[in-house]
Amino acid sequence: PVKYPKYYKTIIGSELREIINDVGIDLKDSLRIINGDVLTGTKVEPDNYLGFYNNTVSVLREGNQYRMFGWVPFINNKIPSIYKTSFSWLFPNNKYDLDTNLNGEERAFVVTGEMEKVFPMDIFPMQLLKECMAENIDKMESLGIYEVAPEDFSLIDYSSSSKIEAQYIIRKGLDLMIKEVG
C-alpha cells in the first residue's frame, strides 16, 4: 500500500496527512493507518498527528474482503501460521501480502500451549488471562500481573488461534488491580 517508503526526521505531533501524501498512499484504497507499530499501535485517521510516544507510522491493507471458504487453509496457501494449521510452513520462502483480516472470528479459549511458545517471559499467560477475565485478584497476583504490560501480549494477539484480544484483557486486569489494590 505504500509506494515510496521513507524515513523521516520530524517533530512529535507532526500531521500524518503530509507524510501519507509524500509516500504515495492513495486514501481511496481501503487501508488501516496505525500510529505506532502493527502489534501495539493505535488505528488513526489521516487527519491525526504523530503520537507523543510513537516513532513509527504503519500502513496495512484493511482485511474487509470476504474469501469464499477462507477457513480452508490450503486453498491459496496465503495464510501464515506458526502452528502448522495451514500449509504455509511447507513453503518457508513465501512472501505474504498481510492485511488486517483475522481469518475467522473469536473461538473457544482452550489450553493448547501455543501462548507459552511466543510469550517473552517465564509466566503462564493462559492462566493469567483466565484469571483476569474472572477478576480473581489473588490468583492474578500469584501469576505475576505486576510483572507484565499489555504490550507483552502482542504476539499472543497475533498468533493465537482463539482470536482473543489478550492485550485488552490484561489492560482491564491491570486497571482492576489499580482500582482494588491501589
PDB file of C-alpha atoms in Angstrom:
ATOM      1  CA  PRO A   1       0.000   0.000   0.000  1.00  0.00           C
ATOM      2  CA  VAL A   2       2.971   2.372   0.464  1.00  0.00           C
ATOM      3  CA  LYS A   3       4.559   3.198  -2.904  1.00  0.00           C
ATOM      4  CA  TYR A   4       7.623   5.071  -1.625  1.00  0.00           C
ATOM      5  CA  PRO A   5       8.566   4.008   1.919  1.00  0.00           C
ATOM      6  CA  LYS A   6      10.884   6.511   3.572  1.00  0.00           C
ATOM      7  CA  TYR A   7      12.461   7.553   6.829  1.00  0.00           C
ATOM      8  CA  TYR A   8      11.557  10.972   8.172  1.00  0.00           C
ATOM      9  CA  LYS A   9      13.159  13.172  10.746  1.00  0.00           C
ATOM     10  CA  THR A  10      10.277  15.124  12.165  1.00  0.00           C
ATOM     11  CA  ILE A  11       8.939  16.504  15.396  1.00  0.00           C
ATOM     12  CA  ILE A  12       6.410  14.975  17.757  1.00  0.00           C
ATOM     13  CA  GLY A  13       2.897  15.935  16.773  1.00  0.00           C
ATOM     14  CA  SER A  14       3.551  16.168  13.036  1.00  0.00           C
ATOM     15  CA  GLU A  15       0.492  15.887  10.851  1.00  0.00           C
ATOM     16  CA  LEU A  16       0.153  12.416   9.347  1.00  0.00           C
ATOM     17  CA  ARG A  17      -1.517  13.655   6.154  1.00  0.00           C
ATOM     18  CA  GLU A  18       1.724  15.266   4.920  1.00  0.00           C
ATOM     19  CA  ILE A  19       3.673  12.053   5.457  1.00  0.00           C
ATOM     20  CA  ILE A  20       0.915   9.936   3.889  1.00  0.00           C
ATOM     21  CA  ASN A  21       0.774  12.094   0.761  1.00  0.00           C
ATOM     22  CA  ASP A  22       4.569  12.073   0.408  1.00  0.00           C
ATOM     23  CA  VAL A  23       4.924   8.272   0.473  1.00  0.00           C
ATOM     24  CA  GLY A  24       2.308   7.740  -2.230  1.00  0.00           C
ATOM     25  CA  ILE A  25      -0.602   6.306  -0.275  1.00  0.00           C
ATOM     26  CA  ASP A  26      -3.915   6.513  -2.125  1.00  0.00           C
ATOM     27  CA  LEU A  27      -6.530   7.302   0.506  1.00  0.00           C
ATOM     28  CA  LYS A  28      -9.231   5.869  -1.776  1.00  0.00           C
ATOM     29  CA  ASP A  29      -7.832   2.394  -1.079  1.00  0.00           C
ATOM     30  CA  SER A  30      -9.139   0.511   1.931  1.00  0.00           C
ATOM     31  CA  LEU A  31      -6.179   0.958   4.294  1.00  0.00           C
ATOM     32  CA  ARG A  32      -5.573   0.997   8.032  1.00  0.00           C
ATOM     33  CA  ILE A  33      -3.170   3.683   9.212  1.00  0.00           C
ATOM     34  CA  ILE A  34      -1.581   2.832  12.548  1.00  0.00           C
ATOM     35  CA  ASN A  35       0.120   5.334  14.845  1.00  0.00           C
ATOM     36  CA  GLY A  36       2.924   3.100  16.135  1.00  0.00           C
ATOM     37  CA  ASP A  37       3.809  -0.449  15.178  1.00  0.00           C
ATOM     38  CA  VAL A  38       1.378  -3.068  13.905  1.00  0.00           C
ATOM     39  CA  LEU A  39       1.306  -5.075  17.146  1.00  0.00           C
ATOM     40  CA  THR A  40       0.702  -2.344  19.709  1.00  0.00           C
ATOM     41  CA  GLY A  41      -0.195   0.780  17.725  1.00  0.00           C
ATOM     42  CA  THR A  42      -3.474   2.653  17.501  1.00  0.00           C
ATOM     43  CA  LYS A  43      -5.666   2.946  14.417  1.00  0.00           C
ATOM     44  CA  VAL A  44      -5.895   6.588  13.334  1.00  0.00           C
ATOM     45  CA  GLU A  45      -7.394   8.663  10.552  1.00  0.00           C
ATOM     46  CA  PRO A  46      -5.159  10.561   8.088  1.00  0.00           C
ATOM     47  CA  ASP A  47      -6.068  13.878   9.750  1.00  0.00           C
ATOM     48  CA  ASN A  48      -4.472  12.842  13.055  1.00  0.00           C
ATOM     49  CA  TYR A  49      -0.983  13.577  14.301  1.00  0.00           C
ATOM     50  CA  LEU A  50       2.079  11.519  15.194  1.00  0.00           C
ATOM     51  CA  GLY A  51       1.673  10.397  18.799  1.00  0.00           C
ATOM     52  CA  PHE A  52       3.987  11.542  21.576  1.00  0.00           C
ATOM     53  CA  TYR A  53       5.320   8.037  22.263  1.00  0.00           C
ATOM     54  CA  ASN A  54       5.310   6.871  18.631  1.00  0.00           C
ATOM     55  CA  ASN A  55       8.163   6.916  16.167  1.00  0.00           C
ATOM     56  CA  THR A  56       6.539   4.715  13.526  1.00  0.00           C
ATOM     57  CA  VAL A  57       3.568   5.027  11.215  1.00  0.00           C
ATOM     58  CA  SER A  58       2.404   1.676   9.826  1.00  0.00           C
ATOM     59  CA  VAL A  59       0.020   1.066   6.946  1.00  0.00           C
ATOM     60  CA  LEU A  60      -1.786  -2.216   6.236  1.00  0.00           C
ATOM     61  CA  ARG A  61      -4.492  -3.194   3.814  1.00  0.00           C
ATOM     62  CA  GLU A  62      -7.838  -3.418   5.559  1.00  0.00           C
ATOM     63  CA  GLY A  63      -8.957  -7.053   5.651  1.00  0.00           C
ATOM     64  CA  ASN A  64     -12.551  -6.364   4.736  1.00  0.00           C
ATOM     65  CA  GLN A  65     -12.811  -8.597   1.693  1.00  0.00           C
ATOM     66  CA  TYR A  66     -14.659 -11.875   2.109  1.00  0.00           C
ATOM     67  CA  ARG A  67     -12.923 -15.039   0.915  1.00  0.00           C
ATOM     68  CA  MET A  68     -15.075 -17.966  -0.084  1.00  0.00           C
ATOM     69  CA  PHE A  69     -14.094 -20.876   2.171  1.00  0.00           C
ATOM     70  CA  GLY A  70     -11.476 -18.647   3.808  1.00  0.00           C
ATOM     71  CA  TRP A  71     -11.231 -21.043   6.731  1.00  0.00           C
ATOM     72  CA  VAL A  72      -9.864 -23.768   4.425  1.00  0.00           C
ATOM     73  CA  PRO A  73      -6.119 -23.293   4.869  1.00  0.00           C
ATOM     74  CA  PHE A  74      -4.894 -24.873   1.645  1.00  0.00           C
ATOM     75  CA  ILE A  75      -6.971 -23.065  -0.967  1.00  0.00           C
ATOM     76  CA  ASN A  76      -4.386 -20.419  -1.845  1.00  0.00           C
ATOM     77  CA  ASN A  77      -1.722 -21.081   0.800  1.00  0.00           C
ATOM     78  CA  LYS A  78      -1.620 -17.398   1.738  1.00  0.00           C
ATOM     79  CA  ILE A  79      -2.476 -17.681   5.434  1.00  0.00           C
ATOM     80  CA  PRO A  80       0.698 -17.562   7.535  1.00  0.00           C
ATOM     81  CA  SER A  81       0.620 -19.792  10.584  1.00  0.00           C
ATOM     82  CA  ILE A  82       3.210 -20.734  13.181  1.00  0.00           C
ATOM     83  CA  TYR A  83       1.165 -23.724  14.334  1.00  0.00           C
ATOM     84  CA  LYS A  84       1.033 -25.664  11.055  1.00  0.00           C
ATOM     85  CA  THR A  85      -2.719 -25.154  10.721  1.00  0.00           C
ATOM     86  CA  SER A  86      -2.133 -24.192   7.099  1.00  0.00           C
ATOM     87  CA  PHE A  87       0.394 -25.490   4.635  1.00  0.00           C
ATOM     88  CA  SER A  88       2.393 -22.256   4.677  1.00  0.00           C
ATOM     89  CA  TRP A  89       5.077 -23.965   6.765  1.00  0.00           C
ATOM     90  CA  LEU A  90       5.909 -26.190   3.770  1.00  0.00           C
ATOM     91  CA  PHE A  91       6.911 -23.108   1.777  1.00  0.00           C
ATOM     92  CA  PRO A  92       9.105 -21.040   4.108  1.00  0.00           C
ATOM     93  CA  ASN A  93      10.209 -18.571   1.412  1.00  0.00           C
ATOM     94  CA  ASN A  94       6.673 -17.468   0.501  1.00  0.00           C
ATOM     95  CA  LYS A  95       6.034 -13.747   0.653  1.00  0.00           C
ATOM     96  CA  TYR A  96       2.718 -12.923   2.251  1.00  0.00           C
ATOM     97  CA  ASP A  97       0.550  -9.953   1.443  1.00  0.00           C
ATOM     98  CA  LEU A  98      -0.638  -9.422   5.006  1.00  0.00           C
ATOM     99  CA  ASP A  99      -3.742  -7.471   5.872  1.00  0.00           C
ATOM    100  CA  THR A 100      -5.896  -6.944   8.949  1.00  0.00           C
ATOM    101  CA  ASN A 101      -8.136  -9.945   8.285  1.00  0.00           C
ATOM    102  CA  LEU A 102      -8.408 -12.252  11.309  1.00  0.00           C
ATOM    103  CA  ASN A 103      -9.174 -15.298   9.114  1.00  0.00           C
ATOM    104  CA  GLY A 104     -12.013 -16.237  11.398  1.00  0.00           C
ATOM    105  CA  GLU A 105     -13.809 -14.997  14.451  1.00  0.00           C
ATOM    106  CA  GLU A 106     -13.296 -15.361  18.184  1.00  0.00           C
ATOM    107  CA  ARG A 107     -13.084 -19.025  19.121  1.00  0.00           C
ATOM    108  CA  ALA A 108     -13.024 -21.139  22.248  1.00  0.00           C
ATOM    109  CA  PHE A 109     -10.306 -20.294  24.767  1.00  0.00           C
ATOM    110  CA  VAL A 110      -8.716 -23.714  25.266  1.00  0.00           C
ATOM    111  CA  VAL A 111      -5.390 -24.802  26.730  1.00  0.00           C
ATOM    112  CA  THR A 112      -3.087 -25.699  23.842  1.00  0.00           C
ATOM    113  CA  GLY A 113       0.316 -24.414  24.981  1.00  0.00           C
ATOM    114  CA  GLU A 114       0.576 -22.097  21.982  1.00  0.00           C
ATOM    115  CA  MET A 115       0.690 -18.907  24.058  1.00  0.00           C
ATOM    116  CA  GLU A 116       3.655 -20.074  26.093  1.00  0.00           C
ATOM    117  CA  LYS A 117       5.685 -20.621  22.896  1.00  0.00           C
ATOM    118  CA  VAL A 118       5.574 -16.960  21.869  1.00  0.00           C
ATOM    119  CA  PHE A 119       5.368 -15.232  25.252  1.00  0.00           C
ATOM    120  CA  PRO A 120       8.614 -13.388  26.135  1.00  0.00           C
ATOM    121  CA  MET A 121       8.558 -14.115  29.891  1.00  0.00           C
ATOM    122  CA  ASP A 122       8.541 -17.139  32.142  1.00  0.00           C
ATOM    123  CA  ILE A 123       4.963 -16.907  33.412  1.00  0.00           C
ATOM    124  CA  PHE A 124       1.748 -18.679  32.453  1.00  0.00           C
ATOM    125  CA  PRO A 125      -0.064 -16.302  30.072  1.00  0.00           C
ATOM    126  CA  MET A 126      -3.118 -18.525  29.509  1.00  0.00           C
ATOM    127  CA  GLN A 127      -3.822 -18.857  33.220  1.00  0.00           C
ATOM    128  CA  LEU A 128      -3.203 -15.149  33.808  1.00  0.00           C
ATOM    129  CA  LEU A 129      -5.656 -14.215  31.058  1.00  0.00           C
ATOM    130  CA  LYS A 130      -8.299 -16.520  32.500  1.00  0.00           C
ATOM    131  CA  GLU A 131      -7.880 -15.055  35.985  1.00  0.00           C
ATOM    132  CA  CYS A 132      -8.084 -11.517  34.584  1.00  0.00           C
ATOM    133  CA  MET A 133     -11.341 -12.438  32.873  1.00  0.00           C
ATOM    134  CA  ALA A 134     -12.622 -13.907  36.168  1.00  0.00           C
ATOM    135  CA  GLU A 135     -11.335 -10.833  38.082  1.00  0.00           C
ATOM    136  CA  ASN A 136      -9.666 -13.081  40.664  1.00  0.00           C
ATOM    137  CA  ILE A 137      -7.216 -10.661  42.294  1.00  0.00           C
ATOM    138  CA  ASP A 138      -5.370 -13.206  44.458  1.00  0.00           C
ATOM    139  CA  LYS A 139      -4.655 -15.522  41.528  1.00  0.00           C
ATOM    140  CA  MET A 140      -3.711 -12.591  39.291  1.00  0.00           C
ATOM    141  CA  GLU A 141      -1.103 -11.517  41.847  1.00  0.00           C
ATOM    142  CA  SER A 142       0.291 -15.030  42.212  1.00  0.00           C
ATOM    143  CA  LEU A 143       0.532 -15.429  38.423  1.00  0.00           C
ATOM    144  CA  GLY A 144       2.536 -12.202  38.021  1.00  0.00           C
ATOM    145  CA  ILE A 145       0.124  -9.477  36.940  1.00  0.00           C
ATOM    146  CA  TYR A 146       2.524  -6.830  38.303  1.00  0.00           C
ATOM    147  CA  GLU A 147       5.322  -8.037  36.015  1.00  0.00           C
ATOM    148  CA  VAL A 148       3.508  -7.635  32.692  1.00  0.00           C
ATOM    149  CA  ALA A 149       2.290  -4.881  30.411  1.00  0.00           C
ATOM    150  CA  PRO A 150      -0.356  -5.216  27.716  1.00  0.00           C
ATOM    151  CA  GLU A 151       2.332  -4.881  25.022  1.00  0.00           C
ATOM    152  CA  ASP A 152       3.911  -8.122  26.250  1.00  0.00           C
ATOM    153  CA  PHE A 153       0.850  -9.941  24.913  1.00  0.00           C
ATOM    154  CA  SER A 154       1.020  -8.514  21.379  1.00  0.00           C
ATOM    155  CA  LEU A 155       2.495 -11.675  19.837  1.00  0.00           C
ATOM    156  CA  ILE A 156      -0.244 -13.687  21.507  1.00  0.00           C
ATOM    157  CA  ASP A 157      -2.833 -11.386  19.913  1.00  0.00           C
ATOM    158  CA  TYR A 158      -1.273 -12.010  16.503  1.00  0.00           C
ATOM    159  CA  SER A 159      -0.601 -15.726  16.719  1.00  0.00           C
ATOM    160  CA  SER A 160      -3.341 -17.135  18.939  1.00  0.00           C
ATOM    161  CA  SER A 161      -5.820 -19.358  17.152  1.00  0.00           C
ATOM    162  CA  SER A 162      -8.539 -18.360  19.645  1.00  0.00           C
ATOM    163  CA  LYS A 163      -8.560 -14.721  18.398  1.00  0.00           C
ATOM    164  CA  ILE A 164      -8.880 -13.488  21.998  1.00  0.00           C
ATOM    165  CA  GLU A 165      -7.737  -9.873  22.499  1.00  0.00           C
ATOM    166  CA  ALA A 166      -5.151 -10.575  25.173  1.00  0.00           C
ATOM    167  CA  GLN A 167      -3.823  -7.004  25.400  1.00  0.00           C
ATOM    168  CA  TYR A 168      -7.305  -5.692  26.153  1.00  0.00           C
ATOM    169  CA  ILE A 169      -7.889  -8.357  28.826  1.00  0.00           C
ATOM    170  CA  ILE A 170      -4.556  -7.596  30.535  1.00  0.00           C
ATOM    171  CA  ARG A 171      -5.256  -3.845  30.422  1.00  0.00           C
ATOM    172  CA  LYS A 172      -8.596  -4.450  32.150  1.00  0.00           C
ATOM    173  CA  GLY A 173      -6.852  -6.705  34.692  1.00  0.00           C
ATOM    174  CA  LEU A 174      -4.224  -4.064  35.454  1.00  0.00           C
ATOM    175  CA  ASP A 175      -6.914  -1.393  35.780  1.00  0.00           C
ATOM    176  CA  LEU A 176      -8.771  -3.645  38.224  1.00  0.00           C
ATOM    177  CA  MET A 177      -5.592  -4.108  40.287  1.00  0.00           C
ATOM    178  CA  ILE A 178      -5.023  -0.347  40.437  1.00  0.00           C
ATOM    179  CA  LYS A 179      -8.620   0.216  41.489  1.00  0.00           C
ATOM    180  CA  GLU A 180      -8.771  -2.551  44.109  1.00  0.00           C
ATOM    181  CA  VAL A 181      -5.230  -2.690  45.489  1.00  0.00           C
ATOM    182  CA  GLY A 182      -4.063   0.832  44.817  1.00  0.00           C
TER     183      GLY A 182
END
